[in-house]
mmCIF file of C-alpha atoms in Angstrom:
data_model
loop_
_atom_site.group_PDB
_atom_site.id
_atom_site.type_symbol
_atom_site.label_atom_id
_atom_site.label_comp_id
_atom_site.label_asym_id
_atom_site.label_seq_id
_atom_site.Cartn_x
_atom_site.Cartn_y
_atom_site.Cartn_z
ATOM 1 C CA MET A 1 8.740 77.484 -23.623
ATOM 2 C CA VAL A 2 10.182 73.966 -23.605
ATOM 3 C CA ASN A 3 8.406 71.526 -25.930
ATOM 4 C CA ARG A 4 6.999 68.509 -24.137
ATOM 5 C CA PRO A 5 8.188 65.102 -25.350
ATOM 6 C CA GLU A 6 5.957 63.382 -27.934
ATOM 7 C CA ILE A 7 5.065 59.861 -26.905
ATOM 8 C CA LEU A 8 3.317 57.217 -29.055
ATOM 9 C CA LEU A 9 1.351 54.543 -27.325
ATOM 10 C CA ILE A 10 0.121 51.622 -29.417
ATOM 11 C CA SER A 11 -2.411 49.039 -28.290
ATOM 12 C CA PHE A 12 -4.520 46.891 -30.607
ATOM 13 C CA SER A 13 -7.395 47.031 -28.203
ATOM 14 C CA ASP A 14 -10.303 49.325 -27.357
ATOM 15 C CA ILE A 15 -8.047 51.455 -25.220
ATOM 16 C CA HIS A 16 -10.896 53.387 -23.564
ATOM 17 C CA LYS A 17 -12.070 50.003 -22.142
ATOM 18 C CA ASP A 18 -8.601 48.437 -21.495
ATOM 19 C CA ALA A 19 -7.890 48.854 -17.771
ATOM 20 C CA ARG A 20 -4.157 48.054 -17.985
ATOM 21 C CA VAL A 21 -3.525 50.437 -20.880
ATOM 22 C CA LEU A 22 -5.610 53.198 -19.300
ATOM 23 C CA ARG A 23 -3.576 52.953 -16.099
ATOM 24 C CA GLN A 24 -0.371 52.986 -18.144
ATOM 25 C CA LEU A 25 -1.636 56.056 -20.073
ATOM 26 C CA SER A 26 -2.389 57.877 -16.800
ATOM 27 C CA VAL A 27 1.353 57.693 -16.007
ATOM 28 C CA VAL A 28 2.672 58.353 -19.505
ATOM 29 C CA LYS A 29 0.702 61.588 -19.865
ATOM 30 C CA GLU A 30 2.723 63.040 -16.948
ATOM 31 C CA PHE A 31 5.818 63.000 -19.213
ATOM 32 C CA GLY A 32 4.556 64.400 -22.466
ATOM 33 C CA ALA A 33 1.942 64.696 -25.167
ATOM 34 C CA VAL A 34 0.553 61.250 -25.915
ATOM 35 C CA THR A 35 -0.699 60.025 -29.237
ATOM 36 C CA THR A 36 -2.620 56.768 -28.850
ATOM 37 C CA VAL A 37 -3.180 54.209 -31.615
ATOM 38 C CA GLY A 38 -5.991 51.648 -31.024
ATOM 39 C CA TYR A 39 -9.584 50.840 -31.607
ATOM 40 C CA GLY A 40 -12.576 52.825 -30.429
ATOM 41 C CA GLU A 41 -12.900 56.323 -29.112
ATOM 42 C CA LYS A 42 -10.145 58.641 -27.846
ATOM 43 C CA PRO A 43 -9.116 57.873 -24.288
ATOM 44 C CA THR A 44 -9.499 60.801 -21.893
ATOM 45 C CA ASP A 45 -5.794 61.089 -21.065
ATOM 46 C CA ALA A 46 -4.623 61.018 -24.741
ATOM 47 C CA THR A 47 -3.552 64.234 -26.477
ATOM 48 C CA HIS A 48 -4.306 62.751 -29.920
ATOM 49 C CA HIS A 49 -5.823 59.518 -30.967
ATOM 50 C CA ILE A 50 -5.701 57.409 -34.115
ATOM 51 C CA SER A 51 -8.777 55.248 -34.119
ATOM 52 C CA ILE A 52 -8.302 52.090 -36.180
ATOM 53 C CA PRO A 53 -11.635 51.150 -37.843
ATOM 54 C CA ALA A 54 -13.283 48.160 -36.208
ATOM 55 C CA ASP A 55 -13.234 46.244 -39.548
ATOM 56 C CA ARG A 56 -9.375 46.432 -39.733
ATOM 57 C CA PRO A 57 -8.103 43.480 -37.670
ATOM 58 C CA SER A 58 -4.773 43.506 -35.853
ATOM 59 C CA LEU A 59 -3.631 40.201 -37.452
ATOM 60 C CA PRO A 60 -2.993 39.528 -41.178
ATOM 61 C CA GLN A 61 -6.521 38.076 -41.762
ATOM 62 C CA THR A 62 -6.486 38.710 -45.546
ATOM 63 C CA PRO A 63 -5.930 36.192 -48.321
ATOM 64 C CA LEU A 64 -2.396 37.490 -48.896
ATOM 65 C CA GLY A 65 -1.652 37.724 -45.178
ATOM 66 C CA VAL A 66 -2.910 34.201 -44.488
ATOM 67 C CA LEU A 67 -0.848 32.926 -47.458
ATOM 68 C CA ALA A 68 2.222 34.630 -45.961
ATOM 69 C CA LEU A 69 1.605 32.999 -42.636
ATOM 70 C CA GLY A 70 1.036 29.607 -44.267
ATOM 71 C CA VAL A 71 4.318 29.671 -46.159
ATOM 72 C CA ARG A 72 6.173 31.233 -43.211
ATOM 73 C CA ALA A 73 6.999 34.502 -45.049
ATOM 74 C CA LEU A 74 6.989 36.086 -41.572
ATOM 75 C CA ASP A 75 9.023 39.240 -42.326
ATOM 76 C CA PHE A 76 6.462 39.986 -45.036
ATOM 77 C CA ALA A 77 3.518 39.183 -42.706
ATOM 78 C CA GLU A 78 4.618 41.501 -39.921
ATOM 79 C CA LEU A 79 2.802 44.560 -41.231
ATOM 80 C CA ARG A 80 0.143 42.916 -43.421
ATOM 81 C CA ALA A 81 -2.582 43.235 -40.737
ATOM 82 C CA PRO A 82 -5.188 45.759 -41.939
ATOM 83 C CA GLY A 83 -5.095 47.493 -38.588
ATOM 84 C CA ALA A 84 -1.297 47.895 -38.714
ATOM 85 C CA LYS A 85 -1.405 49.153 -42.329
ATOM 86 C CA TYR A 86 -4.016 51.741 -41.459
ATOM 87 C CA ALA A 87 -2.064 53.024 -38.456
ATOM 88 C CA LEU A 88 1.205 53.099 -40.403
ATOM 89 C CA ALA A 89 -0.366 55.344 -43.058
ATOM 90 C CA LYS A 90 -1.751 57.712 -40.425
ATOM 91 C CA LEU A 91 1.596 57.936 -38.577
ATOM 92 C CA LYS A 92 3.596 58.717 -41.687
ATOM 93 C CA GLY A 93 5.866 61.713 -41.164
ATOM 94 C CA GLN A 94 5.303 61.964 -37.446
ATOM 95 C CA HIS A 95 8.218 61.833 -34.954
ATOM 96 C CA PHE A 96 8.202 60.653 -31.342
ATOM 97 C CA ASP A 97 10.600 60.628 -28.428
ATOM 98 C CA ILE A 98 9.365 57.254 -27.092
ATOM 99 C CA VAL A 99 7.165 54.535 -28.573
ATOM 100 C CA ILE A 100 5.236 52.189 -26.320
ATOM 101 C CA SER A 101 4.083 48.855 -27.716
ATOM 102 C CA ASN A 102 1.406 47.050 -25.792
ATOM 103 C CA ASP A 103 1.775 43.340 -26.514
ATOM 104 C CA ALA A 104 4.097 41.722 -29.020
ATOM 105 C CA ARG A 105 1.764 42.090 -32.031
ATOM 106 C CA ALA A 106 2.329 45.891 -31.900
ATOM 107 C CA LEU A 107 6.100 45.614 -32.018
ATOM 108 C CA PRO A 108 6.494 45.613 -35.847
ATOM 109 C CA LEU A 109 4.433 48.778 -36.105
ATOM 110 C CA ALA A 110 6.346 50.371 -33.186
ATOM 111 C CA PHE A 111 9.723 49.821 -34.934
ATOM 112 C CA ALA A 112 8.355 50.850 -38.310
ATOM 113 C CA VAL A 113 7.544 54.313 -36.995
ATOM 114 C CA ASN A 114 10.097 54.877 -34.170
ATOM 115 C CA ASN A 115 12.832 56.462 -36.340
ATOM 116 C CA GLY A 116 15.407 55.487 -33.730
ATOM 117 C CA ALA A 117 13.391 56.468 -30.684
ATOM 118 C CA PRO A 118 13.453 54.008 -27.820
ATOM 119 C CA VAL A 119 10.676 51.407 -27.662
ATOM 120 C CA TRP A 120 9.146 50.179 -24.409
ATOM 121 C CA ALA A 121 7.344 46.822 -24.820
ATOM 122 C CA ASP A 122 4.637 46.114 -22.321
ATOM 123 C CA LEU A 123 3.897 42.435 -22.611
ATOM 124 C CA HIS A 124 0.478 41.647 -21.151
ATOM 125 C CA GLU A 125 0.954 37.873 -21.426
ATOM 126 C CA TRP A 126 3.215 35.161 -22.947
ATOM 127 C CA ALA A 127 2.798 36.165 -26.590
ATOM 128 C CA PRO A 128 3.893 32.944 -28.317
ATOM 129 C CA GLU A 129 0.994 31.049 -26.734
ATOM 130 C CA GLU A 130 -1.649 33.746 -26.490
ATOM 131 C CA ARG A 131 -4.433 31.650 -28.061
ATOM 132 C CA THR A 132 -2.834 28.281 -28.773
ATOM 133 C CA HIS A 133 -6.046 26.518 -27.671
ATOM 134 C CA VAL A 134 -7.440 27.664 -31.043
ATOM 135 C CA LEU A 135 -6.161 25.484 -33.852
ATOM 136 C CA SER A 136 -5.907 28.203 -36.552
ATOM 137 C CA TRP A 137 -4.080 30.502 -34.162
ATOM 138 C CA ARG A 138 -1.672 27.731 -33.157
ATOM 139 C CA LEU A 139 -0.875 26.784 -36.738
ATOM 140 C CA LEU A 140 -0.681 30.250 -38.335
ATOM 141 C CA VAL A 141 -0.294 33.006 -35.762
ATOM 142 C CA ALA A 142 1.925 31.419 -33.105
ATOM 143 C CA PRO A 143 4.939 31.243 -35.520
ATOM 144 C CA LEU A 144 4.478 34.932 -36.291
ATOM 145 C CA MET A 145 4.431 35.825 -32.607
ATOM 146 C CA LYS A 146 7.585 33.795 -31.976
ATOM 147 C CA HIS A 147 9.253 35.501 -34.948
ATOM 148 C CA VAL A 148 8.264 38.981 -33.784
ATOM 149 C CA CYS A 149 9.526 38.280 -30.253
ATOM 150 C CA LYS A 150 12.807 36.865 -31.433
ATOM 151 C CA LYS A 151 13.405 39.738 -33.906
ATOM 152 C CA TYR A 152 12.231 42.761 -31.928
ATOM 153 C CA LEU A 153 12.493 42.113 -28.181
ATOM 154 C CA PRO A 154 16.307 42.209 -28.181
ATOM 155 C CA GLN A 155 16.009 45.708 -29.712
ATOM 156 C CA VAL A 156 13.632 47.182 -27.122
ATOM 157 C CA ALA A 157 14.964 49.724 -24.641
ATOM 158 C CA GLU A 158 12.718 48.443 -21.837
ATOM 159 C CA ALA A 159 10.221 45.619 -21.338
ATOM 160 C CA THR A 160 7.639 44.981 -18.659
ATOM 161 C CA THR A 161 5.231 42.164 -18.049
ATOM 162 C CA VAL A 162 2.602 41.010 -15.577
ATOM 163 C CA GLY A 163 4.248 38.200 -13.600
ATOM 164 C CA ASP A 164 7.527 36.671 -12.581
ATOM 165 C CA GLN A 165 6.971 33.325 -14.302
ATOM 166 C CA ILE A 166 6.185 34.960 -17.669
ATOM 167 C CA ALA A 167 9.193 37.306 -17.272
ATOM 168 C CA GLU A 168 11.367 34.198 -16.874
ATOM 169 C CA LEU A 169 9.942 32.680 -20.050
ATOM 170 C CA TYR A 170 10.853 35.778 -22.080
ATOM 171 C CA GLU A 171 14.344 35.671 -20.643
ATOM 172 C CA GLN A 172 14.719 31.955 -21.349
ATOM 173 C CA HIS A 173 13.448 32.024 -24.921
ATOM 174 C CA PHE A 174 14.403 35.532 -26.103
ATOM 175 C CA GLY A 175 17.155 36.768 -23.790
ATOM 176 C CA VAL A 176 15.145 39.709 -22.448
ATOM 177 C CA LYS A 177 14.097 39.831 -18.808
ATOM 178 C CA PRO A 178 11.117 42.234 -18.516
ATOM 179 C CA LYS A 179 10.560 44.191 -15.381
ATOM 180 C CA LEU A 180 7.491 43.258 -13.258
ATOM 181 C CA MET A 181 4.543 45.606 -13.541
ATOM 182 C CA ARG A 182 1.483 43.715 -12.246
ATOM 183 C CA ASN A 183 -2.194 44.226 -13.192
ATOM 184 C CA THR A 184 -3.042 46.071 -9.981
ATOM 185 C CA PRO A 185 -5.914 48.639 -9.656
ATOM 186 C CA ARG A 186 -5.605 51.861 -7.707
ATOM 187 C CA TYR A 187 -5.647 51.776 -3.990
ATOM 188 C CA ALA A 188 -9.254 51.895 -2.586
ATOM 189 C CA GLU A 189 -10.047 53.294 0.858
ATOM 190 C CA LEU A 190 -12.256 50.440 2.044
ATOM 191 C CA GLU A 191 -12.674 48.287 5.106
ATOM 192 C CA PRO A 192 -13.647 44.615 5.015
ATOM 193 C CA SER A 193 -17.410 44.224 5.083
ATOM 194 C CA GLU A 194 -19.180 42.275 7.802
ATOM 195 C CA THR A 195 -19.985 38.678 6.966
ATOM 196 C CA ALA A 196 -23.719 37.974 6.690
ATOM 197 C CA GLY A 197 -24.381 35.361 9.329
ATOM 198 C CA ASP A 198 -23.471 31.843 8.172
ATOM 199 C CA LYS A 199 -23.965 32.542 4.429
ATOM 200 C CA ILE A 200 -20.774 33.065 2.481
ATOM 201 C CA ARG A 201 -21.263 35.417 -0.440
ATOM 202 C CA MET A 202 -19.039 34.433 -3.399
ATOM 203 C CA VAL A 203 -18.400 36.858 -6.295
ATOM 204 C CA HIS A 204 -16.663 36.799 -9.659
ATOM 205 C CA SER A 205 -16.081 39.695 -12.052
ATOM 206 C CA GLY A 206 -14.569 39.863 -15.514
ATOM 207 C CA GLY A 207 -15.125 38.770 -19.056
ATOM 208 C CA ALA A 208 -17.492 36.022 -19.995
ATOM 209 C CA VAL A 209 -14.823 34.263 -22.035
ATOM 210 C CA TYR A 210 -14.575 30.571 -22.943
ATOM 211 C CA GLY A 211 -11.835 28.758 -21.033
ATOM 212 C CA ARG A 212 -12.229 30.603 -17.737
ATOM 213 C CA ASN A 213 -14.165 27.692 -16.229
ATOM 214 C CA LEU A 214 -17.153 29.777 -15.216
ATOM 215 C CA GLU A 215 -19.316 26.710 -15.757
ATOM 216 C CA ALA A 216 -17.536 25.096 -12.812
ATOM 217 C CA THR A 217 -17.982 28.210 -10.673
ATOM 218 C CA ILE A 218 -21.743 28.031 -11.248
ATOM 219 C CA ASP A 219 -21.713 24.277 -10.580
ATOM 220 C CA VAL A 220 -19.818 24.768 -7.321
ATOM 221 C CA ALA A 221 -22.365 27.312 -6.167
ATOM 222 C CA LYS A 222 -25.234 24.929 -7.016
ATOM 223 C CA SER A 223 -23.579 22.169 -5.019
ATOM 224 C CA LEU A 224 -23.133 24.474 -1.949
ATOM 225 C CA GLN A 225 -26.396 26.368 -2.223
ATOM 226 C CA ASP A 226 -27.449 26.006 1.426
ATOM 227 C CA ASN A 227 -24.525 28.017 2.743
ATOM 228 C CA PHE A 228 -23.124 29.915 -0.252
ATOM 229 C CA SER A 229 -24.372 32.455 -2.819
ATOM 230 C CA LEU A 230 -22.676 33.450 -6.046
ATOM 231 C CA ASP A 231 -22.924 36.882 -7.735
ATOM 232 C CA LEU A 232 -21.438 37.385 -11.233
ATOM 233 C CA TYR A 233 -20.476 40.693 -12.814
ATOM 234 C CA LEU A 234 -19.639 39.588 -16.368
ATOM 235 C CA ILE A 235 -18.705 41.528 -19.517
ATOM 236 C CA PRO A 236 -19.964 39.867 -22.677
ATOM 237 C CA ALA A 237 -17.136 38.620 -24.893
ATOM 238 C CA ASN A 238 -16.660 39.299 -28.613
ATOM 239 C CA ASP A 239 -18.993 36.333 -29.352
ATOM 240 C CA GLY A 240 -22.078 38.490 -29.195
ATOM 241 C CA GLY A 241 -22.802 37.350 -25.632
ATOM 242 C CA LYS A 242 -23.180 33.664 -26.616
ATOM 243 C CA TYR A 243 -21.124 32.271 -23.792
ATOM 244 C CA LEU A 244 -22.761 34.578 -21.224
ATOM 245 C CA ALA A 245 -26.173 33.334 -22.423
ATOM 246 C CA GLU A 246 -24.918 29.713 -21.980
ATOM 247 C CA LEU A 247 -23.849 30.509 -18.406
ATOM 248 C CA LYS A 248 -27.244 31.981 -17.636
ATOM 249 C CA ASP A 249 -28.928 28.859 -18.938
ATOM 250 C CA ARG A 250 -26.657 26.711 -16.839
ATOM 251 C CA ALA A 251 -27.608 28.711 -13.716
ATOM 252 C CA ALA A 252 -31.323 28.626 -14.467
ATOM 253 C CA GLY A 253 -33.276 27.486 -11.411
ATOM 254 C CA ALA A 254 -30.406 28.033 -8.968
ATOM 255 C CA PRO A 255 -31.772 30.528 -6.393
ATOM 256 C CA ASN A 256 -28.299 31.339 -5.068
ATOM 257 C CA VAL A 257 -26.779 32.470 -8.381
ATOM 258 C CA THR A 258 -27.292 36.041 -9.560
ATOM 259 C CA PHE A 259 -26.102 37.821 -12.699
ATOM 260 C CA HIS A 260 -25.470 41.595 -12.627
ATOM 261 C CA ASP A 261 -24.586 44.154 -15.249
ATOM 262 C CA PRO A 262 -20.806 44.825 -15.304
ATOM 263 C CA VAL A 263 -19.526 47.971 -13.542
ATOM 264 C CA THR A 264 -16.681 50.287 -14.467
ATOM 265 C CA PRO A 265 -13.182 49.524 -13.171
ATOM 266 C CA ASP A 266 -13.297 52.494 -10.732
ATOM 267 C CA GLN A 267 -16.665 51.266 -9.328
ATOM 268 C CA LEU A 268 -15.486 47.687 -8.973
ATOM 269 C CA PRO A 269 -13.755 47.652 -5.533
ATOM 270 C CA ALA A 270 -16.722 49.295 -3.782
ATOM 271 C CA THR A 271 -19.156 47.022 -5.618
ATOM 272 C CA LEU A 272 -17.268 43.858 -4.715
ATOM 273 C CA ASN A 273 -16.703 45.011 -1.109
ATOM 274 C CA GLN A 274 -20.228 43.861 -0.118
ATOM 275 C CA TYR A 275 -19.213 40.227 -0.661
ATOM 276 C CA ASP A 276 -17.028 37.745 1.172
ATOM 277 C CA LEU A 277 -15.087 35.555 -1.203
ATOM 278 C CA GLY A 278 -13.652 36.406 -4.634
ATOM 279 C CA VAL A 279 -13.437 33.193 -6.656
ATOM 280 C CA PHE A 280 -11.466 32.163 -9.775
ATOM 281 C CA TRP A 281 -10.681 28.626 -10.767
ATOM 282 C CA ILE A 282 -9.087 28.669 -14.248
ATOM 283 C CA PRO A 283 -7.680 25.400 -15.525
ATOM 284 C CA PRO A 284 -4.172 25.458 -17.137
ATOM 285 C CA PHE A 285 -5.423 24.974 -20.685
ATOM 286 C CA ASN A 286 -2.383 26.910 -21.993
ATOM 287 C CA THR A 287 0.724 28.580 -20.666
ATOM 288 C CA ASN A 288 -0.987 31.914 -20.019
ATOM 289 C CA ALA A 289 -3.739 30.252 -18.044
ATOM 290 C CA ARG A 290 -1.227 28.207 -16.084
ATOM 291 C CA LEU A 291 0.784 31.284 -15.121
ATOM 292 C CA THR A 292 -1.968 33.897 -14.963
ATOM 293 C CA LEU A 293 -1.865 36.642 -12.331
ATOM 294 C CA PRO A 294 -5.034 38.407 -13.400
ATOM 295 C CA ASN A 295 -6.311 41.917 -12.540
ATOM 296 C CA LYS A 296 -9.410 40.346 -10.917
ATOM 297 C CA LEU A 297 -7.180 38.906 -8.153
ATOM 298 C CA PHE A 298 -6.032 42.345 -7.240
ATOM 299 C CA ASP A 299 -9.575 43.749 -7.665
ATOM 300 C CA PHE A 300 -10.665 41.229 -5.019
ATOM 301 C CA ILE A 301 -7.860 42.283 -2.721
ATOM 302 C CA GLN A 302 -8.692 45.952 -3.074
ATOM 303 C CA ALA A 303 -12.223 45.066 -2.290
ATOM 304 C CA ARG A 304 -10.930 43.478 0.925
ATOM 305 C CA LEU A 305 -12.283 40.048 0.099
ATOM 306 C CA ALA A 306 -11.052 36.579 1.015
ATOM 307 C CA LEU A 307 -9.998 34.654 -2.115
ATOM 308 C CA ALA A 308 -10.574 31.163 -3.477
ATOM 309 C CA VAL A 309 -8.446 29.900 -6.349
ATOM 310 C CA GLY A 310 -7.080 26.708 -7.856
ATOM 311 C CA PRO A 311 -3.453 25.625 -7.878
ATOM 312 C CA THR A 312 -2.398 28.404 -10.271
ATOM 313 C CA ILE A 313 1.193 29.108 -9.414
ATOM 314 C CA GLU A 314 1.255 32.957 -9.470
ATOM 315 C CA MET A 315 -1.996 33.311 -7.603
ATOM 316 C CA VAL A 316 -0.926 30.679 -5.121
ATOM 317 C CA ASN A 317 2.230 32.676 -4.375
ATOM 318 C CA VAL A 318 0.167 35.758 -3.558
ATOM 319 C CA LEU A 319 -2.243 33.866 -1.321
ATOM 320 C CA LYS A 320 0.546 32.138 0.552
ATOM 321 C CA GLN A 321 2.422 35.407 1.066
ATOM 322 C CA TYR A 322 -0.599 37.193 2.486
ATOM 323 C CA GLU A 323 -2.608 34.255 3.878
ATOM 324 C CA ASN A 324 -5.741 35.806 2.489
ATOM 325 C CA GLY A 325 -7.436 32.903 0.748
ATOM 326 C CA ILE A 326 -7.850 29.154 0.131
ATOM 327 C CA ILE A 327 -6.426 26.961 -2.617
ATOM 328 C CA SER A 328 -8.160 23.874 -3.996
ATOM 329 C CA ASP A 329 -6.048 20.763 -4.634
ATOM 330 C CA SER A 330 -7.066 20.718 -8.296
ATOM 331 C CA PHE A 331 -9.610 22.219 -10.696
ATOM 332 C CA GLU A 332 -11.949 19.229 -10.317
ATOM 333 C CA HIS A 333 -15.429 20.024 -9.035
ATOM 334 C CA SER A 334 -15.053 17.780 -5.972
ATOM 335 C CA ASP A 335 -11.750 19.390 -4.938
ATOM 336 C CA ILE A 336 -13.139 22.876 -5.280
ATOM 337 C CA VAL A 337 -16.182 21.984 -3.183
ATOM 338 C CA GLU A 338 -14.004 20.352 -0.625
ATOM 339 C CA SER A 339 -11.854 23.424 -0.275
ATOM 340 C CA LEU A 340 -14.916 25.544 0.481
ATOM 341 C CA LYS A 341 -17.335 23.465 2.461
ATOM 342 C CA ASN A 342 -15.748 23.785 5.810
ATOM 343 C CA LEU A 343 -15.113 27.544 5.718
ATOM 344 C CA THR A 344 -16.423 29.488 8.705
ATOM 345 C CA PRO A 345 -17.333 33.114 9.125
ATOM 346 C CA GLU A 346 -14.245 33.450 11.356
ATOM 347 C CA ASP A 347 -12.010 32.087 8.516
ATOM 348 C CA ILE A 348 -13.574 34.625 6.154
ATOM 349 C CA ARG A 349 -13.104 37.566 8.566
ATOM 350 C CA ARG A 350 -9.412 36.677 9.087
ATOM 351 C CA MET A 351 -8.658 36.338 5.397
ATOM 352 C CA LYS A 352 -10.505 39.619 4.666
ATOM 353 C CA GLU A 353 -8.344 41.396 7.203
ATOM 354 C CA ASN A 354 -5.268 39.952 5.538
ATOM 355 C CA SER A 355 -6.450 41.208 2.177
ATOM 356 C CA ALA A 356 -6.809 44.663 3.696
ATOM 357 C CA ARG A 357 -3.151 44.510 4.654
ATOM 358 C CA ALA A 358 -2.188 43.185 1.215
ATOM 359 C CA ALA A 359 -4.082 46.077 -0.449
ATOM 360 C CA THR A 360 -1.522 48.519 0.836
ATOM 361 C CA ASP A 361 1.249 46.670 -1.114
ATOM 362 C CA LEU A 362 -0.611 45.484 -4.217
ATOM 363 C CA ASN A 363 -1.935 48.658 -5.820
ATOM 364 C CA PHE A 364 -1.232 50.729 -8.952
ATOM 365 C CA GLU A 365 0.210 53.625 -6.987
ATOM 366 C CA LYS A 366 3.176 51.327 -6.190
ATOM 367 C CA GLU A 367 3.331 49.458 -9.479
ATOM 368 C CA SER A 368 3.237 52.686 -11.492
ATOM 369 C CA GLU A 369 6.676 53.676 -10.163
ATOM 370 C CA VAL A 370 8.075 51.014 -12.490
ATOM 371 C CA GLY A 371 6.638 52.930 -15.495
ATOM 372 C CA ARG A 372 7.834 56.303 -14.128
ATOM 373 C CA ASP A 373 11.344 54.989 -13.712
ATOM 374 C CA ILE A 374 11.368 53.664 -17.295
ATOM 375 C CA LEU A 375 10.096 57.036 -18.679
ATOM 376 C CA ARG A 376 12.594 59.032 -16.700
ATOM 377 C CA ARG A 377 15.411 56.907 -17.923
ATOM 378 C CA LEU A 378 14.330 56.880 -21.622
ATOM 379 C CA LEU A 379 13.746 60.660 -21.564
ATOM 380 C CA LYS A 380 16.955 61.252 -19.624
ATOM 381 C CA ILE A 381 15.109 62.992 -16.835
ATOM 382 C CA GLU A 382 17.014 63.185 -13.564
ATOM 383 C CA GLN A 383 14.866 62.539 -10.523
ATOM 384 C CA GLY A 384 14.725 65.556 -8.297
#
């Protein structure tokens, strides 16, 4: 009996709730036994799981770790995060054929345990500016992320990321051009839903996270209440639901704004399919926001919705390619309203049909072949 390859997959997230990592894992498990390292419970597709305790953060948030960041002792700081130290101890003595690092902050741990095995870095965003809108992160953590990228990315066997623009940044700054592996969900067998008379049903799904401009989304719906409705499927953030509560207060008294409980990723396309217009206007408050190509865009497409976005370059490129949505001139309230107010049911029907065509291109079944090609190459498997 031939032993299956042993694969280590690291993600400092609640993997069983992390849609991108779960999709990645569904491909990786085809090639071997997978040990996952992350927070929360064991993902279904994992063979083994090392669950980092919730009170062990993935950044060096200890007195010694913060001191190291402050004095720029960055080599020392790499593995000072309590979560990384916990995982390192649990992985001692284990050997793997491939190590997969999700996001740059997992790279020091990946190289600490790889014992010469190839490392695949899946970069979910532009790591050096992940949270630069937060002062403490900008001053202390950003230098560490730049250091980690500069030190480890040239050593990886493969790298992937979520959008062309971010891939170009990694090439420009660190000399590594990641392959494109977008945040697409699985293909859904759906048809565009019928529009409901003259009322256009807007919808937004995702995390209730500061910076995503959901206040503006609610304000737009309130301004257009005669002809538009807005339904929100929001996951509370790690702030105990504070921001979600603020949004509900902001929408109070608006009869055309409705909040729903979030649904699971596999339920999302069918749930969204009953609406007309998937909306997301995120201002460019940092580089990742400016260049975002989020999974919700592809969720809307799989739901066969028309789309409405601001002038966010990667999303604009998709909408222009498939002619399946409208783009506001700016992120100002007046420009967003202006982009919507003259939409007709015929416009919506045409754009929904175009999203149906786009759905056959923009799905995980196609994107996953990037991951399979990487795994075949790293494991030296010849494609039959």
